[in-house]
Amino acid sequence: MTQPAAPPSSPVALVTGATRGLGRALALALARRGCHVLATGRSVEQLAALKAAAAEEALSLQAVRADHTCREDNRKLRQRVAALGGLSILIHNAG
């Protein structure tokens, strides 16, 4: 599956634990400020709700199902980050 790339001038932010609370608020706030956000979480339903909220505002946000205790999930996430040219911002809110 091909993922959309952020425009080169957009900072790329990774927010873990982004499905609720502070993580969700930070993911949406960064997207509203022009970042391309990779928002991770374990709940498919909560990620879908986050993606829908971002779409309502036409925000640049990818909701990614990831368990950061799983090597394979982390490998796939590193590939996504590399495809976007690296990170400008990391908020590690999981756990």
Tab-separated table of N, CA, C and O in Angstrom:
chain	number	residue	atom	x	y	z
A	1	MET	N	0.827	-1.163	0.000
A	1	MET	CA	0.000	0.000	0.000
A	1	MET	C	0.882	1.240	0.000
A	1	MET	O	1.781	1.369	0.810
A	2	THR	N	0.638	2.162	-0.879
A	2	THR	CA	1.405	3.391	-0.959
A	2	THR	C	0.830	4.418	-0.004
A	2	THR	O	-0.368	4.642	0.028
A	3	GLN	N	1.698	5.023	0.780
A	3	GLN	CA	1.272	6.046	1.722
A	3	GLN	C	1.577	7.415	1.143
A	3	GLN	O	2.606	7.603	0.496
A	4	PRO	N	0.703	8.399	1.375
A	4	PRO	CA	0.979	9.740	0.873
A	4	PRO	C	2.184	10.326	1.597
A	4	PRO	O	2.343	10.129	2.793
A	5	ALA	N	3.012	11.016	0.872
A	5	ALA	CA	4.184	11.649	1.466
A	5	ALA	C	3.843	13.086	1.834
A	5	ALA	O	3.029	13.730	1.192
A	6	ALA	N	4.461	13.554	2.907
A	6	ALA	CA	4.269	14.935	3.311
A	6	ALA	C	5.024	15.842	2.349
A	6	ALA	O	6.069	15.455	1.821
A	7	PRO	N	4.517	17.037	2.125
A	7	PRO	CA	5.292	17.979	1.332
A	7	PRO	C	6.637	18.210	2.006
A	7	PRO	O	6.716	18.201	3.241
A	8	PRO	N	7.705	18.390	1.228
A	8	PRO	CA	9.042	18.519	1.810
A	8	PRO	C	9.149	19.600	2.877
A	8	PRO	O	9.925	19.491	3.802
A	9	SER	N	8.352	20.656	2.776
A	9	SER	CA	8.449	21.750	3.740
A	9	SER	C	7.672	21.478	5.032
A	9	SER	O	7.787	22.230	5.986
A	10	SER	N	6.885	20.416	5.072
A	10	SER	CA	6.113	20.110	6.271
A	10	SER	C	6.934	19.287	7.254
A	10	SER	O	7.472	18.251	6.884
A	11	PRO	N	6.994	19.723	8.500
A	11	PRO	CA	7.654	18.894	9.502
A	11	PRO	C	6.873	17.597	9.685
A	11	PRO	O	5.650	17.592	9.603
A	12	VAL	N	7.571	16.517	9.940
A	12	VAL	CA	6.933	15.224	10.174
A	12	VAL	C	7.013	14.937	11.673
A	12	VAL	O	8.087	15.010	12.273
A	13	ALA	N	5.846	14.630	12.256
A	13	ALA	CA	5.774	14.341	13.689
A	13	ALA	C	5.264	12.923	13.890
A	13	ALA	O	4.348	12.483	13.200
A	14	LEU	N	5.852	12.226	14.840
A	14	LEU	CA	5.380	10.909	15.260
A	14	LEU	C	4.868	11.052	16.689
A	14	LEU	O	5.597	11.513	17.573
A	15	VAL	N	3.592	10.690	16.883
A	15	VAL	CA	2.992	10.727	18.213
A	15	VAL	C	2.541	9.315	18.547
A	15	VAL	O	1.651	8.768	17.887
A	16	THR	N	3.173	8.706	19.544
A	16	THR	CA	2.755	7.377	19.981
A	16	THR	C	1.670	7.541	21.040
A	16	THR	O	1.588	8.578	21.707
A	17	GLY	N	0.832	6.533	21.195
A	17	GLY	CA	-0.248	6.624	22.168
A	17	GLY	C	-1.213	7.741	21.822
A	17	GLY	O	-1.681	8.477	22.686
A	18	ALA	N	-1.537	7.855	20.531
A	18	ALA	CA	-2.301	9.001	20.033
A	18	ALA	C	-3.805	8.765	19.948
A	18	ALA	O	-4.516	9.594	19.400
A	19	THR	N	-4.301	7.675	20.500
A	19	THR	CA	-5.717	7.371	20.314
A	19	THR	C	-6.640	8.061	21.313
A	19	THR	O	-7.844	8.131	21.092
A	20	ARG	N	-6.077	8.565	22.415
A	20	ARG	CA	-6.938	9.227	23.392
A	20	ARG	C	-6.129	10.167	24.260
A	20	ARG	O	-4.895	10.155	24.227
A	21	GLY	N	-6.823	10.984	25.002
A	21	GLY	CA	-6.184	11.868	25.965
A	21	GLY	C	-5.175	12.828	25.364
A	21	GLY	O	-5.389	13.406	24.295
A	22	LEU	N	-4.072	12.979	26.077
A	22	LEU	CA	-3.030	13.924	25.673
A	22	LEU	C	-2.429	13.584	24.308
A	22	LEU	O	-2.182	14.476	23.492
A	23	GLY	N	-2.210	12.293	24.042
A	23	GLY	CA	-1.643	11.902	22.750
A	23	GLY	C	-2.519	12.323	21.591
A	23	GLY	O	-2.051	12.856	20.586
A	24	ARG	N	-3.827	12.095	21.708
A	24	ARG	CA	-4.775	12.494	20.668
A	24	ARG	C	-4.774	14.016	20.500
A	24	ARG	O	-4.717	14.536	19.379
A	25	ALA	N	-4.826	14.730	21.613
A	25	ALA	CA	-4.831	16.191	21.559
A	25	ALA	C	-3.561	16.728	20.894
A	25	ALA	O	-3.621	17.653	20.070
A	26	LEU	N	-2.419	16.159	21.237
A	26	LEU	CA	-1.157	16.606	20.644
A	26	LEU	C	-1.080	16.284	19.155
A	26	LEU	O	-0.609	17.103	18.354
A	27	ALA	N	-1.548	15.093	18.765
A	27	ALA	CA	-1.529	14.720	17.353
A	27	ALA	C	-2.357	15.697	16.529
A	27	ALA	O	-1.917	16.184	15.470
A	28	LEU	N	-3.553	16.005	16.995
A	28	LEU	CA	-4.409	16.938	16.259
A	28	LEU	C	-3.836	18.355	16.277
A	28	LEU	O	-3.866	19.057	15.260
A	29	ALA	N	-3.281	18.778	17.414
A	29	ALA	CA	-2.695	20.118	17.501
A	29	ALA	C	-1.511	20.283	16.544
A	29	ALA	O	-1.386	21.307	15.866
A	30	LEU	N	-0.654	19.271	16.471
A	30	LEU	CA	0.485	19.342	15.546
A	30	LEU	C	0.015	19.376	14.099
A	30	LEU	O	0.553	20.132	13.276
A	31	ALA	N	-0.983	18.584	13.776
A	31	ALA	CA	-1.522	18.585	12.410
A	31	ALA	C	-2.136	19.950	12.089
A	31	ALA	O	-1.977	20.458	10.971
A	32	ARG	N	-2.816	20.542	13.048
A	32	ARG	CA	-3.413	21.877	12.829
A	32	ARG	C	-2.353	22.944	12.608
A	32	ARG	O	-2.607	23.950	11.971
A	33	ARG	N	-1.165	22.710	13.133
A	33	ARG	CA	-0.064	23.670	12.956
A	33	ARG	C	0.766	23.380	11.703
A	33	ARG	O	1.822	23.957	11.509
A	34	GLY	N	0.301	22.444	10.888
A	34	GLY	CA	0.952	22.205	9.610
A	34	GLY	C	1.882	21.023	9.531
A	34	GLY	O	2.521	20.805	8.493
A	35	CYS	N	1.981	20.248	10.591
A	35	CYS	CA	2.826	19.052	10.547
A	35	CYS	C	2.090	17.916	9.843
A	35	CYS	O	0.864	17.835	9.884
A	36	HIS	N	2.873	17.037	9.235
A	36	HIS	CA	2.327	15.762	8.787
A	36	HIS	C	2.540	14.815	9.960
A	36	HIS	O	3.667	14.609	10.396
A	37	VAL	N	1.453	14.262	10.490
A	37	VAL	CA	1.517	13.487	11.723
A	37	VAL	C	1.313	12.000	11.450
A	37	VAL	O	0.368	11.607	10.766
A	38	LEU	N	2.216	11.196	11.993
A	38	LEU	CA	2.020	9.751	12.098
A	38	LEU	C	1.552	9.531	13.528
A	38	LEU	O	2.292	9.785	14.480
A	39	ALA	N	0.311	9.112	13.680
A	39	ALA	CA	-0.285	8.923	14.990
A	39	ALA	C	-0.468	7.429	15.223
A	39	ALA	O	-1.148	6.763	14.450
A	40	THR	N	0.148	6.901	16.267
A	40	THR	CA	0.075	5.455	16.501
A	40	THR	C	-0.757	5.124	17.735
A	40	THR	O	-0.883	5.927	18.664
A	41	GLY	N	-1.293	3.912	17.688
A	41	GLY	CA	-2.054	3.386	18.807
A	41	GLY	C	-2.381	1.932	18.528
A	41	GLY	O	-2.119	1.421	17.439
A	42	ARG	N	-2.966	1.268	19.501
A	42	ARG	CA	-3.289	-0.147	19.339
A	42	ARG	C	-4.753	-0.388	18.985
A	42	ARG	O	-5.082	-1.429	18.441
A	43	SER	N	-5.628	0.541	19.288
A	43	SER	CA	-7.059	0.359	19.052
A	43	SER	C	-7.448	0.801	17.639
A	43	SER	O	-7.378	1.987	17.315
A	44	VAL	N	-7.857	-0.154	16.834
A	44	VAL	CA	-8.268	0.149	15.457
A	44	VAL	C	-9.450	1.115	15.455
A	44	VAL	O	-9.498	2.052	14.648
A	45	GLU	N	-10.392	0.907	16.370
A	45	GLU	CA	-11.577	1.764	16.434
A	45	GLU	C	-11.208	3.201	16.796
A	45	GLU	O	-11.702	4.152	16.191
A	46	GLN	N	-10.349	3.367	17.789
A	46	GLN	CA	-9.946	4.709	18.199
A	46	GLN	C	-9.081	5.388	17.129
A	46	GLN	O	-9.169	6.597	16.939
A	47	LEU	N	-8.261	4.611	16.426
A	47	LEU	CA	-7.482	5.176	15.322
A	47	LEU	C	-8.399	5.650	14.200
A	47	LEU	O	-8.167	6.706	13.604
A	48	ALA	N	-9.455	4.876	13.928
A	48	ALA	CA	-10.418	5.278	12.890
A	48	ALA	C	-11.111	6.579	13.282
A	48	ALA	O	-11.323	7.460	12.434
A	49	ALA	N	-11.454	6.720	14.555
A	49	ALA	CA	-12.093	7.951	15.027
A	49	ALA	C	-11.136	9.138	14.914
A	49	ALA	O	-11.540	10.242	14.523
A	50	LEU	N	-9.868	8.920	15.228
A	50	LEU	CA	-8.862	9.980	15.098
A	50	LEU	C	-8.700	10.380	13.636
A	50	LEU	O	-8.658	11.572	13.303
A	51	LYS	N	-8.616	9.392	12.770
A	51	LYS	CA	-8.478	9.661	11.332
A	51	LYS	C	-9.687	10.454	10.822
A	51	LYS	O	-9.536	11.393	10.035
A	52	ALA	N	-10.880	10.093	11.271
A	52	ALA	CA	-12.096	10.806	10.857
A	52	ALA	C	-12.080	12.254	11.347
A	52	ALA	O	-12.444	13.171	10.606
A	53	ALA	N	-11.637	12.455	12.589
A	53	ALA	CA	-11.550	13.815	13.129
A	53	ALA	C	-10.568	14.657	12.321
A	53	ALA	O	-10.837	15.828	12.021
A	54	ALA	N	-9.446	14.073	11.954
A	54	ALA	CA	-8.455	14.788	11.146
A	54	ALA	C	-9.000	15.080	9.751
A	54	ALA	O	-8.796	16.170	9.207
A	55	ALA	N	-9.718	14.125	9.171
A	55	ALA	CA	-10.278	14.313	7.826
A	55	ALA	C	-11.314	15.429	7.812
A	55	ALA	O	-11.406	16.179	6.824
A	56	GLU	N	-12.092	15.575	8.879
A	56	GLU	CA	-13.094	16.647	8.959
A	56	GLU	C	-12.460	18.020	8.821
A	56	GLU	O	-13.086	18.944	8.324
A	57	GLU	N	-11.214	18.138	9.271
A	57	GLU	CA	-10.495	19.408	9.204
A	57	GLU	C	-9.459	19.430	8.077
A	57	GLU	O	-8.663	20.363	7.996
A	58	ALA	N	-9.457	18.386	7.244
A	58	ALA	CA	-8.492	18.260	6.138
A	58	ALA	C	-7.049	18.344	6.645
A	58	ALA	O	-6.200	18.992	6.040
A	59	LEU	N	-6.775	17.661	7.757
A	59	LEU	CA	-5.438	17.658	8.342
A	59	LEU	C	-4.604	16.528	7.759
A	59	LEU	O	-5.128	15.496	7.361
A	60	SER	N	-3.295	16.719	7.749
A	60	SER	CA	-2.363	15.721	7.245
A	60	SER	C	-1.976	14.788	8.394
A	60	SER	O	-1.072	15.096	9.183
A	61	LEU	N	-2.702	13.674	8.504
A	61	LEU	CA	-2.489	12.746	9.611
A	61	LEU	C	-2.696	11.328	9.111
A	61	LEU	O	-3.687	11.036	8.455
A	62	GLN	N	-1.729	10.472	9.417
A	62	GLN	CA	-1.850	9.035	9.145
A	62	GLN	C	-2.031	8.326	10.476
A	62	GLN	O	-1.204	8.467	11.371
A	63	ALA	N	-3.128	7.604	10.617
A	63	ALA	CA	-3.377	6.814	11.814
A	63	ALA	C	-2.817	5.415	11.572
A	63	ALA	O	-3.227	4.739	10.640
A	64	VAL	N	-1.870	5.011	12.401
A	64	VAL	CA	-1.135	3.766	12.195
A	64	VAL	C	-1.317	2.844	13.401
A	64	VAL	O	-0.974	3.209	14.520
A	65	ARG	N	-1.840	1.645	13.150
A	65	ARG	CA	-1.975	0.666	14.217
A	65	ARG	C	-0.593	0.100	14.515
A	65	ARG	O	0.077	-0.445	13.646
A	66	ALA	N	-0.126	0.297	15.749
A	66	ALA	CA	1.202	-0.187	16.115
A	66	ALA	C	1.263	-0.476	17.599
A	66	ALA	O	0.775	0.302	18.419
A	67	ASP	N	1.865	-1.606	17.924
A	67	ASP	CA	2.180	-1.973	19.298
A	67	ASP	C	3.694	-1.849	19.409
A	67	ASP	O	4.439	-2.606	18.785
A	68	HIS	N	4.159	-0.898	20.177
A	68	HIS	CA	5.593	-0.604	20.217
A	68	HIS	C	6.415	-1.637	20.976
A	68	HIS	O	7.636	-1.530	21.041
A	69	THR	N	5.760	-2.657	21.508
A	69	THR	CA	6.504	-3.777	22.085
A	69	THR	C	6.742	-4.868	21.040
A	69	THR	O	7.399	-5.863	21.329
A	70	CYS	N	6.235	-4.669	19.836
A	70	CYS	CA	6.349	-5.642	18.741
A	70	CYS	C	7.405	-5.178	17.732
A	70	CYS	O	7.274	-4.118	17.133
A	71	ARG	N	8.436	-5.977	17.552
A	71	ARG	CA	9.524	-5.614	16.624
A	71	ARG	C	9.030	-5.374	15.206
A	71	ARG	O	9.468	-4.458	14.529
A	72	GLU	N	8.109	-6.217	14.741
A	72	GLU	CA	7.607	-6.082	13.367
A	72	GLU	C	6.844	-4.773	13.192
A	72	GLU	O	7.002	-4.090	12.182
A	73	ASP	N	6.026	-4.402	14.161
A	73	ASP	CA	5.314	-3.122	14.082
A	73	ASP	C	6.305	-1.960	14.048
A	73	ASP	O	6.140	-1.002	13.285
A	74	ASN	N	7.347	-2.040	14.864
A	74	ASN	CA	8.358	-0.976	14.883
A	74	ASN	C	9.131	-0.912	13.577
A	74	ASN	O	9.449	0.171	13.088
A	75	ARG	N	9.419	-2.065	12.982
A	75	ARG	CA	10.123	-2.088	11.694
A	75	ARG	C	9.274	-1.392	10.628
A	75	ARG	O	9.764	-0.555	9.871
A	76	LYS	N	7.993	-1.723	10.582
A	76	LYS	CA	7.095	-1.110	9.594
A	76	LYS	C	6.975	0.394	9.820
A	76	LYS	O	6.935	1.169	8.861
A	77	LEU	N	6.951	0.802	11.071
A	77	LEU	CA	6.863	2.223	11.377
A	77	LEU	C	8.133	2.952	10.938
A	77	LEU	O	8.071	4.051	10.374
A	78	ARG	N	9.292	2.331	11.153
A	78	ARG	CA	10.551	2.938	10.686
A	78	ARG	C	10.540	3.111	9.173
A	78	ARG	O	11.039	4.124	8.656
A	79	GLN	N	9.962	2.157	8.454
A	79	GLN	CA	9.859	2.278	6.995
A	79	GLN	C	8.985	3.469	6.605
A	79	GLN	O	9.314	4.203	5.675
A	80	ARG	N	7.878	3.641	7.298
A	80	ARG	CA	6.996	4.785	7.012
A	80	ARG	C	7.721	6.102	7.261
A	80	ARG	O	7.616	7.034	6.480
A	81	VAL	N	8.437	6.165	8.380
A	81	VAL	CA	9.174	7.380	8.719
A	81	VAL	C	10.234	7.662	7.656
A	81	VAL	O	10.376	8.791	7.182
A	82	ALA	N	10.954	6.654	7.244
A	82	ALA	CA	11.988	6.824	6.217
A	82	ALA	C	11.380	7.314	4.904
A	82	ALA	O	11.952	8.176	4.231
A	83	ALA	N	10.215	6.774	4.546
A	83	ALA	CA	9.548	7.189	3.307
A	83	ALA	C	9.147	8.661	3.335
A	83	ALA	O	9.036	9.304	2.289
A	84	LEU	N	8.962	9.189	4.533
A	84	LEU	CA	8.595	10.599	4.686
A	84	LEU	C	9.817	11.499	4.855
A	84	LEU	O	9.687	12.697	5.026
A	85	GLY	N	10.994	10.919	4.846
A	85	GLY	CA	12.220	11.716	4.939
A	85	GLY	C	12.731	11.924	6.363
A	85	GLY	O	13.581	12.763	6.589
A	86	GLY	N	12.206	11.173	7.319
A	86	GLY	CA	12.673	11.304	8.696
A	86	GLY	C	11.710	12.108	9.543
A	86	GLY	O	10.685	12.589	9.078
A	87	LEU	N	12.053	12.232	10.824
A	87	LEU	CA	11.200	12.937	11.791
A	87	LEU	C	11.753	14.299	12.143
A	87	LEU	O	12.964	14.488	12.257
A	88	SER	N	10.848	15.233	12.363
A	88	SER	CA	11.202	16.530	12.942
A	88	SER	C	10.814	16.560	14.412
A	88	SER	O	11.455	17.234	15.220
A	89	ILE	N	9.737	15.829	14.747
A	89	ILE	CA	9.191	15.860	16.109
A	89	ILE	C	8.843	14.433	16.527
A	89	ILE	O	8.223	13.696	15.747
A	90	LEU	N	9.206	14.062	17.747
A	90	LEU	CA	8.819	12.775	18.316
A	90	LEU	C	8.188	13.024	19.673
A	90	LEU	O	8.791	13.660	20.546
A	91	ILE	N	6.953	12.541	19.843
A	91	ILE	CA	6.290	12.567	21.135
A	91	ILE	C	5.987	11.133	21.501
A	91	ILE	O	5.119	10.502	20.897
A	92	HIS	N	6.726	10.631	22.474
A	92	HIS	CA	6.560	9.235	22.895
A	92	HIS	C	5.615	9.228	24.092
A	92	HIS	O	6.018	9.439	25.226
A	93	ASN	N	4.343	8.998	23.789
A	93	ASN	CA	3.282	9.061	24.790
A	93	ASN	C	2.714	7.673	25.108
A	93	ASN	O	1.859	7.552	25.960
A	94	ALA	N	3.181	6.645	24.411
A	94	ALA	CA	2.655	5.296	24.637
A	94	ALA	C	3.109	4.761	25.983
A	94	ALA	O	4.202	5.059	26.445
A	95	GLY	N	2.236	3.926	26.568
A	95	GLY	CA	2.621	3.249	27.799
A	95	GLY	C	2.216	4.003	28.979
A	95	GLY	O	2.402	3.893	30.080
